[in-house]
mmCIF file of C-alpha atoms in Angstrom:
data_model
loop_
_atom_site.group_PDB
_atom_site.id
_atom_site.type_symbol
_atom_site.label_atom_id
_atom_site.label_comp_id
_atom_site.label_asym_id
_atom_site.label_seq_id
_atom_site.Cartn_x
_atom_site.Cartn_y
_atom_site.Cartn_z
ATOM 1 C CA UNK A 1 -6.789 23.284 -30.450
ATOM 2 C CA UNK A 2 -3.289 23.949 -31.462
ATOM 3 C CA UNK A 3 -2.042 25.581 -28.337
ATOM 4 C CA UNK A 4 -3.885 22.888 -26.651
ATOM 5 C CA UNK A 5 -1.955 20.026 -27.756
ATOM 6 C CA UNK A 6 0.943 22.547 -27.329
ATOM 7 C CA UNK A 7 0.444 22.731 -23.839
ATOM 8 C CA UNK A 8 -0.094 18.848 -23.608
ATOM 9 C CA UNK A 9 2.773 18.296 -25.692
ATOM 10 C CA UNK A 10 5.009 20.067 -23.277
ATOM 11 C CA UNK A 11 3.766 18.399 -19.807
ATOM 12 C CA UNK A 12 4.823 15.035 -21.170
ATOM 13 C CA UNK A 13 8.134 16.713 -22.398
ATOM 14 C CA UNK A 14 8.903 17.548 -18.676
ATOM 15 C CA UNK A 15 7.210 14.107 -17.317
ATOM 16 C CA UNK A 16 9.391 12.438 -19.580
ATOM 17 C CA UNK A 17 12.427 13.899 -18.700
ATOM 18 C CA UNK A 18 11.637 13.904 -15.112
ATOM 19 C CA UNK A 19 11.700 9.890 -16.040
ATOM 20 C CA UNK A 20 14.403 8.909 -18.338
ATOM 21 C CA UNK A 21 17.048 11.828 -16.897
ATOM 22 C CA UNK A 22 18.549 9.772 -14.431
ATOM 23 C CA UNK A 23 20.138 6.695 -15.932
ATOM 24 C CA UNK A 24 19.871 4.166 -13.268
ATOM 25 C CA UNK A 25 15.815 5.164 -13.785
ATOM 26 C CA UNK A 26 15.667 4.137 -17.538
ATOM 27 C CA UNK A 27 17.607 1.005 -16.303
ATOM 28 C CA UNK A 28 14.922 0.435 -13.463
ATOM 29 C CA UNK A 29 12.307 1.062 -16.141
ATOM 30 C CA UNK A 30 12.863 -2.101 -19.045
ATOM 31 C CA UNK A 31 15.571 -4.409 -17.211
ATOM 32 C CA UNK A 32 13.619 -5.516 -14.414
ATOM 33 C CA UNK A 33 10.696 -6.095 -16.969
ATOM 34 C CA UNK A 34 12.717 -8.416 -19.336
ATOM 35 C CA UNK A 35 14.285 -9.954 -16.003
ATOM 36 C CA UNK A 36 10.572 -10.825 -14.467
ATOM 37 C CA UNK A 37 9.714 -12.645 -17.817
ATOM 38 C CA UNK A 38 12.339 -14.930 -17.747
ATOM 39 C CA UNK A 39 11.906 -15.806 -13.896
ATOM 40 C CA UNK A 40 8.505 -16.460 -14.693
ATOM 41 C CA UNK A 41 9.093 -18.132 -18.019
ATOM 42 C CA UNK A 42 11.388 -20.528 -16.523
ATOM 43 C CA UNK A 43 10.730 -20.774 -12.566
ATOM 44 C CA UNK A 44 6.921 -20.376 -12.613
ATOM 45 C CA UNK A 45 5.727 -23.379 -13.522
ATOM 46 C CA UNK A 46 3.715 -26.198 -13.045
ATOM 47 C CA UNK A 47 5.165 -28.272 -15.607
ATOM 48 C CA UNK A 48 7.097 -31.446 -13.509
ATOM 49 C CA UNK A 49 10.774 -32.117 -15.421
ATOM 50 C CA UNK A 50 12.707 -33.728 -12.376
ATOM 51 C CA UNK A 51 10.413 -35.866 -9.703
ATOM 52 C CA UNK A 52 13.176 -37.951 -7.956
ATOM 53 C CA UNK A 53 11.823 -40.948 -6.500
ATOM 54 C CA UNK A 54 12.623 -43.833 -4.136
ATOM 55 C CA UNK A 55 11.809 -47.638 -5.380
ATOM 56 C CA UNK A 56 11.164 -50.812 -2.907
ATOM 57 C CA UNK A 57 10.568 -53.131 -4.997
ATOM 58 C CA UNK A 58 9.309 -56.564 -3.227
ATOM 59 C CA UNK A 59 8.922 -58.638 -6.297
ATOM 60 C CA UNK A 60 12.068 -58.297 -7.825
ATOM 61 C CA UNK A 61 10.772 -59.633 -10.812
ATOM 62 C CA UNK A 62 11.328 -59.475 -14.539
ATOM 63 C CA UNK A 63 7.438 -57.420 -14.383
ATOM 64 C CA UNK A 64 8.383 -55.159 -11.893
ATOM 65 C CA UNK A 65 11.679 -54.959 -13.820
ATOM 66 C CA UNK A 66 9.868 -53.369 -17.188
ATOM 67 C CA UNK A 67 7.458 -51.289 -15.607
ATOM 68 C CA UNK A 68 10.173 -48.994 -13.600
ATOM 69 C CA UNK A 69 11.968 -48.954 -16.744
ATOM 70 C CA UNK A 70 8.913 -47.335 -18.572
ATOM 71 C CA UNK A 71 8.920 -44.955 -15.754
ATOM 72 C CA UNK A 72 12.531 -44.297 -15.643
ATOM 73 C CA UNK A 73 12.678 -43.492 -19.606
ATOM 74 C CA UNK A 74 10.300 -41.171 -19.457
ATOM 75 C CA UNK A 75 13.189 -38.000 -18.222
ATOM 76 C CA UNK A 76 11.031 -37.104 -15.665
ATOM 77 C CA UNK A 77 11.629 -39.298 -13.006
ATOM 78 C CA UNK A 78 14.723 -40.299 -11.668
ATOM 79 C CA UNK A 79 15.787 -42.890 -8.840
ATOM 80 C CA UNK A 80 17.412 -41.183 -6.167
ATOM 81 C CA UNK A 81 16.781 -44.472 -3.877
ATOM 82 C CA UNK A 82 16.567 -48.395 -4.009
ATOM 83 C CA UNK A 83 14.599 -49.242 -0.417
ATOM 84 C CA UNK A 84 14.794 -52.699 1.234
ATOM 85 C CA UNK A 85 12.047 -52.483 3.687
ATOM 86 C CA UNK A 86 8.823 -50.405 4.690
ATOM 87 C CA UNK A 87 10.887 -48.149 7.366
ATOM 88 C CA UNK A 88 13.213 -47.044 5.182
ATOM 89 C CA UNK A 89 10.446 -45.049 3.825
ATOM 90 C CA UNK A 90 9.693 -42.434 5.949
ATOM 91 C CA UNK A 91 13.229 -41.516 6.156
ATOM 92 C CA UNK A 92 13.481 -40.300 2.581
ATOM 93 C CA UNK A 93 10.254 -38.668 2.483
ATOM 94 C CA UNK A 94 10.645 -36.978 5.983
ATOM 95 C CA UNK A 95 13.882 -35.465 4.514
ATOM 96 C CA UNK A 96 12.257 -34.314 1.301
ATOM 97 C CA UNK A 97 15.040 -36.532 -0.576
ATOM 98 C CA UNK A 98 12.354 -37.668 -2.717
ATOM 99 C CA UNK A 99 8.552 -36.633 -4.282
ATOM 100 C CA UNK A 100 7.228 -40.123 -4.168
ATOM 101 C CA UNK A 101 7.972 -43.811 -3.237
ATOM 102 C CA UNK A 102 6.824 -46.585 -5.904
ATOM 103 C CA UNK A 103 6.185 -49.668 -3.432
ATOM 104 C CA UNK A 104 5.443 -53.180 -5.279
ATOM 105 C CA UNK A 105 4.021 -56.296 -3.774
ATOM 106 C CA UNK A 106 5.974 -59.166 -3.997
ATOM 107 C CA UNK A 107 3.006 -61.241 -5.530
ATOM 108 C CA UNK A 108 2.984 -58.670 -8.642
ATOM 109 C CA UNK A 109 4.317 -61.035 -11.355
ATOM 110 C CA UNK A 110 2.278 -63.691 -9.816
ATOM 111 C CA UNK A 111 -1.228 -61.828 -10.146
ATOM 112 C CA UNK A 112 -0.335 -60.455 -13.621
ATOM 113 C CA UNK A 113 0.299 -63.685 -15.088
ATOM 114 C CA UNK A 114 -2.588 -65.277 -13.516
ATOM 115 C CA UNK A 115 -4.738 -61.744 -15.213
ATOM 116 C CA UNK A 116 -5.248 -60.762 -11.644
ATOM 117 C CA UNK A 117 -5.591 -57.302 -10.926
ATOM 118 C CA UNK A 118 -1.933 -56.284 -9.577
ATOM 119 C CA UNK A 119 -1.955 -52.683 -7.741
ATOM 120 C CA UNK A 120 1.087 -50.736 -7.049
ATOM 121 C CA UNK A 121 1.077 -48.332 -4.320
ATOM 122 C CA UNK A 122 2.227 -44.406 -4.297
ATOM 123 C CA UNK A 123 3.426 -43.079 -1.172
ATOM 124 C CA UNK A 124 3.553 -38.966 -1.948
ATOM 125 C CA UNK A 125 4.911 -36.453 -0.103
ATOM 126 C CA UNK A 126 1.475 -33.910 -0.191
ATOM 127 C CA UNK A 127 2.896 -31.492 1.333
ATOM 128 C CA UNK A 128 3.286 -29.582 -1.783
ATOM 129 C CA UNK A 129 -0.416 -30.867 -2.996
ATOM 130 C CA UNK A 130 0.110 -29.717 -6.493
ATOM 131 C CA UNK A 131 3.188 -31.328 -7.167
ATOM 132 C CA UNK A 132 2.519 -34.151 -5.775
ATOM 133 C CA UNK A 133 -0.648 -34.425 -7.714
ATOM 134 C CA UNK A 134 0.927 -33.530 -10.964
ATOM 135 C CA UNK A 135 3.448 -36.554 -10.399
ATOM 136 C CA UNK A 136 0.522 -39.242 -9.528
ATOM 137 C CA UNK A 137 -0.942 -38.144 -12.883
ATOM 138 C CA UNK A 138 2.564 -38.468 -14.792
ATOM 139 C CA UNK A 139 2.649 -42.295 -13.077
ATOM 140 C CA UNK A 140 -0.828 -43.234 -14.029
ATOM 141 C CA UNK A 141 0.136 -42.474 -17.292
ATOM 142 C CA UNK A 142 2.851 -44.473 -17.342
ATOM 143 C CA UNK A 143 0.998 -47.245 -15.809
ATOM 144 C CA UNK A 144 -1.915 -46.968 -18.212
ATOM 145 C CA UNK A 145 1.098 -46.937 -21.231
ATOM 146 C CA UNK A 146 2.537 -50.851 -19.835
ATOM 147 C CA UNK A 147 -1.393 -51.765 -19.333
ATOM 148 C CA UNK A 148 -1.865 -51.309 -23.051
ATOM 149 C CA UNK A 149 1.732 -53.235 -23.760
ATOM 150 C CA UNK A 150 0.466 -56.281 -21.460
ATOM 151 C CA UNK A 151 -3.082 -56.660 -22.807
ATOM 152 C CA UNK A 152 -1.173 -56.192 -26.748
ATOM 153 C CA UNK A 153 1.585 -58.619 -26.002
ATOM 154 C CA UNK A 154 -1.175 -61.148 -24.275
ATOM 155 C CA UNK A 155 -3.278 -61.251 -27.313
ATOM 156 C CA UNK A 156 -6.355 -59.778 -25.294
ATOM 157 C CA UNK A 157 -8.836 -57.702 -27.469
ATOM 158 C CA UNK A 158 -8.817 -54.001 -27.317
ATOM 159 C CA UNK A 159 -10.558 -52.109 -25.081
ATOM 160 C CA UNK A 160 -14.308 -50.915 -26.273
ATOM 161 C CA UNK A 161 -13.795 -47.679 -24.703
ATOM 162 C CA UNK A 162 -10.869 -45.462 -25.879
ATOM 163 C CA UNK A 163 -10.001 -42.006 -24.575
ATOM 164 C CA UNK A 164 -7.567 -40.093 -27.176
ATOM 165 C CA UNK A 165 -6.333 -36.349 -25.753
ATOM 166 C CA UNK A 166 -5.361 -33.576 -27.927
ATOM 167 C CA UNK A 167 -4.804 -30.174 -26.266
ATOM 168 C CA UNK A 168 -5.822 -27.046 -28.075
ATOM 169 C CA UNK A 169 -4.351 -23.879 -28.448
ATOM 170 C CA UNK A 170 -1.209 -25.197 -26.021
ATOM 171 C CA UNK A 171 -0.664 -28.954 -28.020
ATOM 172 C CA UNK A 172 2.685 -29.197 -25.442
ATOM 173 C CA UNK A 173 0.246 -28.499 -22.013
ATOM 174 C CA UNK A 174 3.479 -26.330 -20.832
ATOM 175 C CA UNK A 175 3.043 -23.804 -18.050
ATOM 176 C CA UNK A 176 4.703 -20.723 -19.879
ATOM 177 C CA UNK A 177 2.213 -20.854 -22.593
ATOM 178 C CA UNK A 178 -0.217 -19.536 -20.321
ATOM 179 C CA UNK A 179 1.532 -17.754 -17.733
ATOM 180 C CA UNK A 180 3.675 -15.422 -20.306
ATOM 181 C CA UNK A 181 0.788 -14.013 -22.666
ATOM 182 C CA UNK A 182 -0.636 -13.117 -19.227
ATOM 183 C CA UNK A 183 2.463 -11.860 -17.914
ATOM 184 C CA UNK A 184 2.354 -8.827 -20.973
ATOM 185 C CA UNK A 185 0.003 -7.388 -18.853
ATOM 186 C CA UNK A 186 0.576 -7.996 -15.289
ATOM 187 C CA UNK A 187 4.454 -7.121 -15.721
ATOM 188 C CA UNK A 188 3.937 -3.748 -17.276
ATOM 189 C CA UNK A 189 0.859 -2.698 -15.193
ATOM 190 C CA UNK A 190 3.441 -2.765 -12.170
ATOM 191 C CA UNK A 191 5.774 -0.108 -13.710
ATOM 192 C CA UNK A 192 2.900 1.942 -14.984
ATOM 193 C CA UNK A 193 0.718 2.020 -11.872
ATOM 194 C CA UNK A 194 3.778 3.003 -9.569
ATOM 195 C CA UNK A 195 5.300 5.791 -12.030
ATOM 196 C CA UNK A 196 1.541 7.349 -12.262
ATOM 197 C CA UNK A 197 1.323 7.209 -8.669
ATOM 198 C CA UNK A 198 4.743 8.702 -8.143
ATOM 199 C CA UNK A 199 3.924 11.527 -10.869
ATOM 200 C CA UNK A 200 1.834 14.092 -8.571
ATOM 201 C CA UNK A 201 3.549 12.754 -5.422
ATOM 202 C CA UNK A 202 6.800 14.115 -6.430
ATOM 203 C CA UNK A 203 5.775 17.183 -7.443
ATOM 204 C CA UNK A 204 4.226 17.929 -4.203
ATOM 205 C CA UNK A 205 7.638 16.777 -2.614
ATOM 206 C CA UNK A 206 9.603 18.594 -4.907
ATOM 207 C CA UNK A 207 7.415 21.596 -4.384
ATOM 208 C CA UNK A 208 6.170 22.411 -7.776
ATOM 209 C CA UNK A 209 2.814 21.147 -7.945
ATOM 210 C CA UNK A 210 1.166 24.640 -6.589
ATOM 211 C CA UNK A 211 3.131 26.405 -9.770
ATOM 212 C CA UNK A 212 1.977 23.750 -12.133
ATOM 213 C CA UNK A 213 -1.581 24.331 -10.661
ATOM 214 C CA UNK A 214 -1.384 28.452 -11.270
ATOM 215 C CA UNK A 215 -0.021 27.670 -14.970
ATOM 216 C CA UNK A 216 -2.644 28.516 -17.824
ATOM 217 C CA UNK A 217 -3.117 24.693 -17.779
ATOM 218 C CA UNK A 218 -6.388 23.347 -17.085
ATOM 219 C CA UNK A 219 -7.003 20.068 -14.766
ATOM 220 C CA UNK A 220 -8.351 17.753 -17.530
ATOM 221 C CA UNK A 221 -4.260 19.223 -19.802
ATOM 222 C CA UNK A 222 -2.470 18.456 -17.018
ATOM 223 C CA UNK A 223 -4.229 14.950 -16.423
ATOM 224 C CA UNK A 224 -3.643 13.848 -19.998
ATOM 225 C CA UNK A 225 -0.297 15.296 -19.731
ATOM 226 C CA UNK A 226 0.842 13.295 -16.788
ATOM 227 C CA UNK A 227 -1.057 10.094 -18.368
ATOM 228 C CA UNK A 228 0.445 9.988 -21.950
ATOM 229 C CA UNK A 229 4.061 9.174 -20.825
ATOM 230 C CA UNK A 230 3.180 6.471 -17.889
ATOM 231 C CA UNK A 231 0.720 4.954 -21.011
ATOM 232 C CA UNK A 232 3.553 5.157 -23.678
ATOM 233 C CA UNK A 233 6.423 3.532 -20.948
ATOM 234 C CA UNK A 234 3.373 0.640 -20.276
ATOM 235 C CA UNK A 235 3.309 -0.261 -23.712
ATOM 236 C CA UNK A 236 6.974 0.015 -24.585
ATOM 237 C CA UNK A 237 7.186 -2.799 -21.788
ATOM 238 C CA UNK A 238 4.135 -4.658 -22.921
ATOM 239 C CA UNK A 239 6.283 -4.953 -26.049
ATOM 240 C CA UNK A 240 9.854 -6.154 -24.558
ATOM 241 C CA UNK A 241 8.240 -9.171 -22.795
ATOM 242 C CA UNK A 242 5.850 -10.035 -26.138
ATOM 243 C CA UNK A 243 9.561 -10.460 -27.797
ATOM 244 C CA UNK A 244 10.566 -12.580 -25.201
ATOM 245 C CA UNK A 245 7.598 -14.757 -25.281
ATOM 246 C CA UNK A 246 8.066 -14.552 -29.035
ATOM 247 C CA UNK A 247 11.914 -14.941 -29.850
ATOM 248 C CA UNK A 248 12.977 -16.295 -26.485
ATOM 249 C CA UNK A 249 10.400 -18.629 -25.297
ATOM 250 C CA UNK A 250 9.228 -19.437 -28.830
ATOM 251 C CA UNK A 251 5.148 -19.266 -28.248
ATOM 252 C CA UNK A 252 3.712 -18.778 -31.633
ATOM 253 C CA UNK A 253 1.115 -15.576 -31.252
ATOM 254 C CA UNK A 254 -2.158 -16.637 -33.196
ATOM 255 C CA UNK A 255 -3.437 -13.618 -33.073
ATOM 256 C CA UNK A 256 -3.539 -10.039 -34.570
ATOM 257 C CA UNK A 257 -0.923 -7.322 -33.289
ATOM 258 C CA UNK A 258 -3.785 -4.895 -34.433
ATOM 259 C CA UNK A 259 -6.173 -6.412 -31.973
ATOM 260 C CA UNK A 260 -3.607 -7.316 -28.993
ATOM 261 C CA UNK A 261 -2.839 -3.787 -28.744
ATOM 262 C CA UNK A 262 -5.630 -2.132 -28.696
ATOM 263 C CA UNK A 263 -6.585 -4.059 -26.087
ATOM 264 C CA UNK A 264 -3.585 -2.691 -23.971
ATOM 265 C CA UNK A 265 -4.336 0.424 -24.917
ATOM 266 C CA UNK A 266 -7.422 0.428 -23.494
ATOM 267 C CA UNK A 267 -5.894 -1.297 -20.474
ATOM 268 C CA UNK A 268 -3.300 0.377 -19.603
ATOM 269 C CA UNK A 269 -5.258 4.163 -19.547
ATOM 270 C CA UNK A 270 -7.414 2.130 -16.942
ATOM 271 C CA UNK A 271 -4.285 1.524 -15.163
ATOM 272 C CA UNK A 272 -3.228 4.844 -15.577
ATOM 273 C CA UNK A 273 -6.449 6.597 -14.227
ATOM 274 C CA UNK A 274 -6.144 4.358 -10.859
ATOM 275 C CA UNK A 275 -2.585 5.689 -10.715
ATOM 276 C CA UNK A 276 -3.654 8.712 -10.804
ATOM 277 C CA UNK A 277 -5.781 8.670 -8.198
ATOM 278 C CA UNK A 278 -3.521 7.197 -5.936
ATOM 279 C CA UNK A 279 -1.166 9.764 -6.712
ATOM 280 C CA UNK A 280 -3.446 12.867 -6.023
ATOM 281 C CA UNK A 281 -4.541 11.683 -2.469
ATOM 282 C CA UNK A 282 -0.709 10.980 -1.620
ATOM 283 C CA UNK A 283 0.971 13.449 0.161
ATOM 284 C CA UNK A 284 4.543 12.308 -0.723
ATOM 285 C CA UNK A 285 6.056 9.874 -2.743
ATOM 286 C CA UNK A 286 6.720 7.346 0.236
ATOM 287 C CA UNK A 287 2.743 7.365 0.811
ATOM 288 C CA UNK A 288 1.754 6.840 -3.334
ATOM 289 C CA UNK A 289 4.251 3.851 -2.941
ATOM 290 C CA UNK A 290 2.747 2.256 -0.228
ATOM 291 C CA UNK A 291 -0.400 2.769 -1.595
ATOM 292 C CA UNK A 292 0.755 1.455 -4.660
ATOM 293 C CA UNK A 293 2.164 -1.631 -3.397
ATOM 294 C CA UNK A 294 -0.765 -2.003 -0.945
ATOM 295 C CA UNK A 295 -2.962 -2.347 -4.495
ATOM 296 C CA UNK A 296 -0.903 -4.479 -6.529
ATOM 297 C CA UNK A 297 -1.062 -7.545 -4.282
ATOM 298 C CA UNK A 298 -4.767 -8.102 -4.512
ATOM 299 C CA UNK A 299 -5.065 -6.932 -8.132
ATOM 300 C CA UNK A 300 -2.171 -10.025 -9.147
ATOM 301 C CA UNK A 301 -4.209 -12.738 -6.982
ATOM 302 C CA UNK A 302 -7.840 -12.048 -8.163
ATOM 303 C CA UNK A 303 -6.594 -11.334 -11.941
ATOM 304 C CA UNK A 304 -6.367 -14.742 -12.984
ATOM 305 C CA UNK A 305 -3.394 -15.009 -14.002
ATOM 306 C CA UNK A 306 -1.891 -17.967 -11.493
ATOM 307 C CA UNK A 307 -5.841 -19.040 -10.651
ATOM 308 C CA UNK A 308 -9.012 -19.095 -12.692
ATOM 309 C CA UNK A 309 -11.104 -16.327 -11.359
ATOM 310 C CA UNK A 310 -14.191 -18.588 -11.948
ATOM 311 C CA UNK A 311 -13.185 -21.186 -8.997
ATOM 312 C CA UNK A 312 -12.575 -18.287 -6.583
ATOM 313 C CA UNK A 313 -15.493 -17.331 -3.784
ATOM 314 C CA UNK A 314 -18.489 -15.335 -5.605
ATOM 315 C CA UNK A 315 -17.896 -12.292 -3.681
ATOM 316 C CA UNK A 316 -14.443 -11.980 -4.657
ATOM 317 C CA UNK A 317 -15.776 -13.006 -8.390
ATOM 318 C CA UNK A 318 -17.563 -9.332 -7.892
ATOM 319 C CA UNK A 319 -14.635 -7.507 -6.462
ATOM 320 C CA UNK A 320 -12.707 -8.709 -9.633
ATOM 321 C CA UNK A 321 -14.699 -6.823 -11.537
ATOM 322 C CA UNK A 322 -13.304 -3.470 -10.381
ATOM 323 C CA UNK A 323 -9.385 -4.696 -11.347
ATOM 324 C CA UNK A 324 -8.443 -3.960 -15.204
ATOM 325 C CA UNK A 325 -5.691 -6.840 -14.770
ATOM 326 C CA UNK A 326 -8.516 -9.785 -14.984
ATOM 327 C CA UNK A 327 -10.027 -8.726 -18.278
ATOM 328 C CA UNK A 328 -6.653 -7.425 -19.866
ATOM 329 C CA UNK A 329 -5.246 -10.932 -19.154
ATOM 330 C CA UNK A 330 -8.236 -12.932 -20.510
ATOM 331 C CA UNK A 331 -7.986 -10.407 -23.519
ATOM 332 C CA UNK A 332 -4.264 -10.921 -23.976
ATOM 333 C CA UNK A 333 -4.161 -14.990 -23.635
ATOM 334 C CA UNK A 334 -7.131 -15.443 -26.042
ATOM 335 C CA UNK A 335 -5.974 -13.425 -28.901
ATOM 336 C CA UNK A 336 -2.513 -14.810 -28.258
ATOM 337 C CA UNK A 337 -3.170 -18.198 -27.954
ATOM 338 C CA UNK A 338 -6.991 -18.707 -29.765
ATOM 339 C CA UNK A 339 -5.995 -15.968 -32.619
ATOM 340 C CA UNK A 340 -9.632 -14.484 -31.702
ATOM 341 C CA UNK A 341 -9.986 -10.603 -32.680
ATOM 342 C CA UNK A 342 -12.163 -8.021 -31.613
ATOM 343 C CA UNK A 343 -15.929 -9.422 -32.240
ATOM 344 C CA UNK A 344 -14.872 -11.466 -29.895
ATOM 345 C CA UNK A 345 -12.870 -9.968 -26.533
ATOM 346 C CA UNK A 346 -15.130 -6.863 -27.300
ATOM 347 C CA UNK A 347 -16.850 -7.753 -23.933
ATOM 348 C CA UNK A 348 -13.655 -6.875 -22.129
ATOM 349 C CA UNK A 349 -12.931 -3.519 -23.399
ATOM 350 C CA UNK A 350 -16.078 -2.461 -21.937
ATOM 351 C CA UNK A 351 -15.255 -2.579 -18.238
ATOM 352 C CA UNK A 352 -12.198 -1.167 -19.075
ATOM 353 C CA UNK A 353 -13.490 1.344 -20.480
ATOM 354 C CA UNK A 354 -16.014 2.021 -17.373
ATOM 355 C CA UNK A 355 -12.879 1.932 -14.934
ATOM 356 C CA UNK A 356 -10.989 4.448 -17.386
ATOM 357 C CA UNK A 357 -14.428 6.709 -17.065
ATOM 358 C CA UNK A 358 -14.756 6.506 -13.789
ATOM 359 C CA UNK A 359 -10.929 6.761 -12.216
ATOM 360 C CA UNK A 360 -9.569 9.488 -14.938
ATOM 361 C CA UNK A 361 -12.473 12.212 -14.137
ATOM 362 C CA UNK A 362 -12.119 11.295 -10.182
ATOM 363 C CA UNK A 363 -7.911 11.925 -11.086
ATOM 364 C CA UNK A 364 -8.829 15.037 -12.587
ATOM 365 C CA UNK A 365 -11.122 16.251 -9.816
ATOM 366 C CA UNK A 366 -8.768 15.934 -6.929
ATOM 367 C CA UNK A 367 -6.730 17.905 -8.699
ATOM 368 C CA UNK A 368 -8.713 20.499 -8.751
ATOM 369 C CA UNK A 369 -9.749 20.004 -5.287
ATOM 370 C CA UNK A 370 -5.466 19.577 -4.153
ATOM 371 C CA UNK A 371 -7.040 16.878 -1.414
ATOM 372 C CA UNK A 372 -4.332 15.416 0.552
#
């Protein structure tokens, strides 16, 4: 046992070095991690903080007056535009100068003081359906907001019917609270996959892999030898971006460090054994990369991570079930965010555990085999 771990103990040695000795590599390895969490923590979102709009306002009225007022405190939307007639509309949403148009009647005051209903109508540029969604919502709010103001100030009795919100486990609704628990996993499995890829590839290149092959070193030592340092780099990056979702970003983690890394564990030696493979059917580091990068693409859409895998086509609902990244972020956003431990995301380590079976033994075999 002892001169096996010896001889394990000195393959990641020499995988390690082969990693950190150049220093633009150990730059490549963390920066572009840290650099990715901040993009996404700040550009990748779906929260709206700047809808500019364009006003015609027909009625010109004291009503009218208030309501934009309500809409116009709210931060979010800002004027960019005061129209005077119906064809100045298309020019400012032809040129994308602004999200939405807010047209009022000129009868509005009229039908609101005789307690007629008085519509207002939304002219959205869809071409970005999301956004443009998003924004109607932030309006109807707004409109809902004077509605209860009006029927208050008018004396009228409250509604019956009352719907009061409260958002759990993300009380603020932002984007970033779900996107960057996720992102501890997608981010690092990147830089893990391709540097287990590379590992066997560049030996073949370099022309060492038939002299590691003819060492006293079995297949199964030298596959835990080249997996140990790709599994320690994944966490050590796993752990940068939790401390900028943590320090930076300031999302509380409700969860157990215990539990949360565990569950990376187990995820990223899934990762690794796919790397592996890739990397022992490549002939050269050029083909593991474009295998590589040929395999992230897919994994990132069907994770879940930008869309719930549950409103995706049932056939690619099964093909999901062969990528590690959909139930590594699942485990990572609910102990993060719900505080939930293992009883609980138990169900995920399970199929990462089958890929880890199935991948690291299939690594270890073409080895043996040397297929190219």
């Amino acid at each position: 046992m002892t001169d096996f771990l010896l001889r394990i103990a000195n393959l990641c040695r020499k995988e390690l070095l082969a990693i950190f000795k150049d220093p633009a590599s150990r730059v490549i390895l963390f920066v572009p991690a840290i650099m990715q969490s901040l993009i996404f923590g700040y550009a990748a979102t779906y929260d709206l903080s700047n809808v500019p709009y364009a006003l015609l306002d027909q009625s010109r009225t004291g009503a009218s007056t208030e309501l934009i007022a309500h809409l116009d405190s709210t931060g979010v939307f800002h004027r960019m535009a005061t129209l005077r007639t119906q064809a100045d509309i298309r020019e400012v949403i032809d040129t994308e100068k602004a999200l939405l148009v807010i047209q009022i009647a000129p009868n509005f005051e009229q039908q609101l003081s005789a307690g007629q209903p008085a519509a207002i109508q939304l002219i959205l540029d869809a071409r970005n359906s999301n956004t443009a969604g998003s924004a109607a919502g932030y309006v109807s709010a707004v409109v809902e907001h004077y509605n209860a103001e009006l029927r208050t100030r008018a004396g009228a009795p409250p509604s019956p019917l009352t719907i009061e919100s409260r958002a759990w486990f993300n009380p603020n609704l932002q984007t970033r609270w779900n996107l960057l628990p996720g992102l501890i996993a997608a981010l690092s499995m990147l830089q893990t996959l391709l540097l287990t890829a590379l590992s066997v590839a560049r030996e073949r290149e370099q022309g060492t892999f038939d002299q590691l092959l003819v060492t006293p070193m079995s297949p199964l030592e030298i596959m835990i030898g080249k997996a140990l340092p790709p599994i320690l780099v994944g966490l050590a990056q796993s752990t940068l971006i939790l401390l900028v979702a943590l320090f930076w970003f300031r999302i509380p983690m409700a969860g157990s460090l215990a539990t949360l890394y565990t569950g990376l564990v187990f995820f990223t030696v899934a990762s690794v054994g796919i790397g592996l493979s890739i990397s022992a059917v490549s002939a050269n580091m050029q083909q593991a990369m474009l295998y590589t990068f040929v395999l992230l693409m897919p994994m990132m859409l069907l994770s879940g991570l930008t869309t719930p895998v549950r409103n995706m086509p049932h056939a690619l609902q099964v093909i999901t079930m062969a990528n590690p990244l959909r139930f590594a972020i699942d485990l990572v956003q609910r102990v993060y965010l719900e505080g939930v431990g293992l009883a609980t995301v138990w169900h995920n380590l399970i199929p990462l555990s089958i890929i880890a079976v199935v991948t690291l033994p299939l690594a270890a075999w073409l080895f043996r085999h040397r297929l190219v």
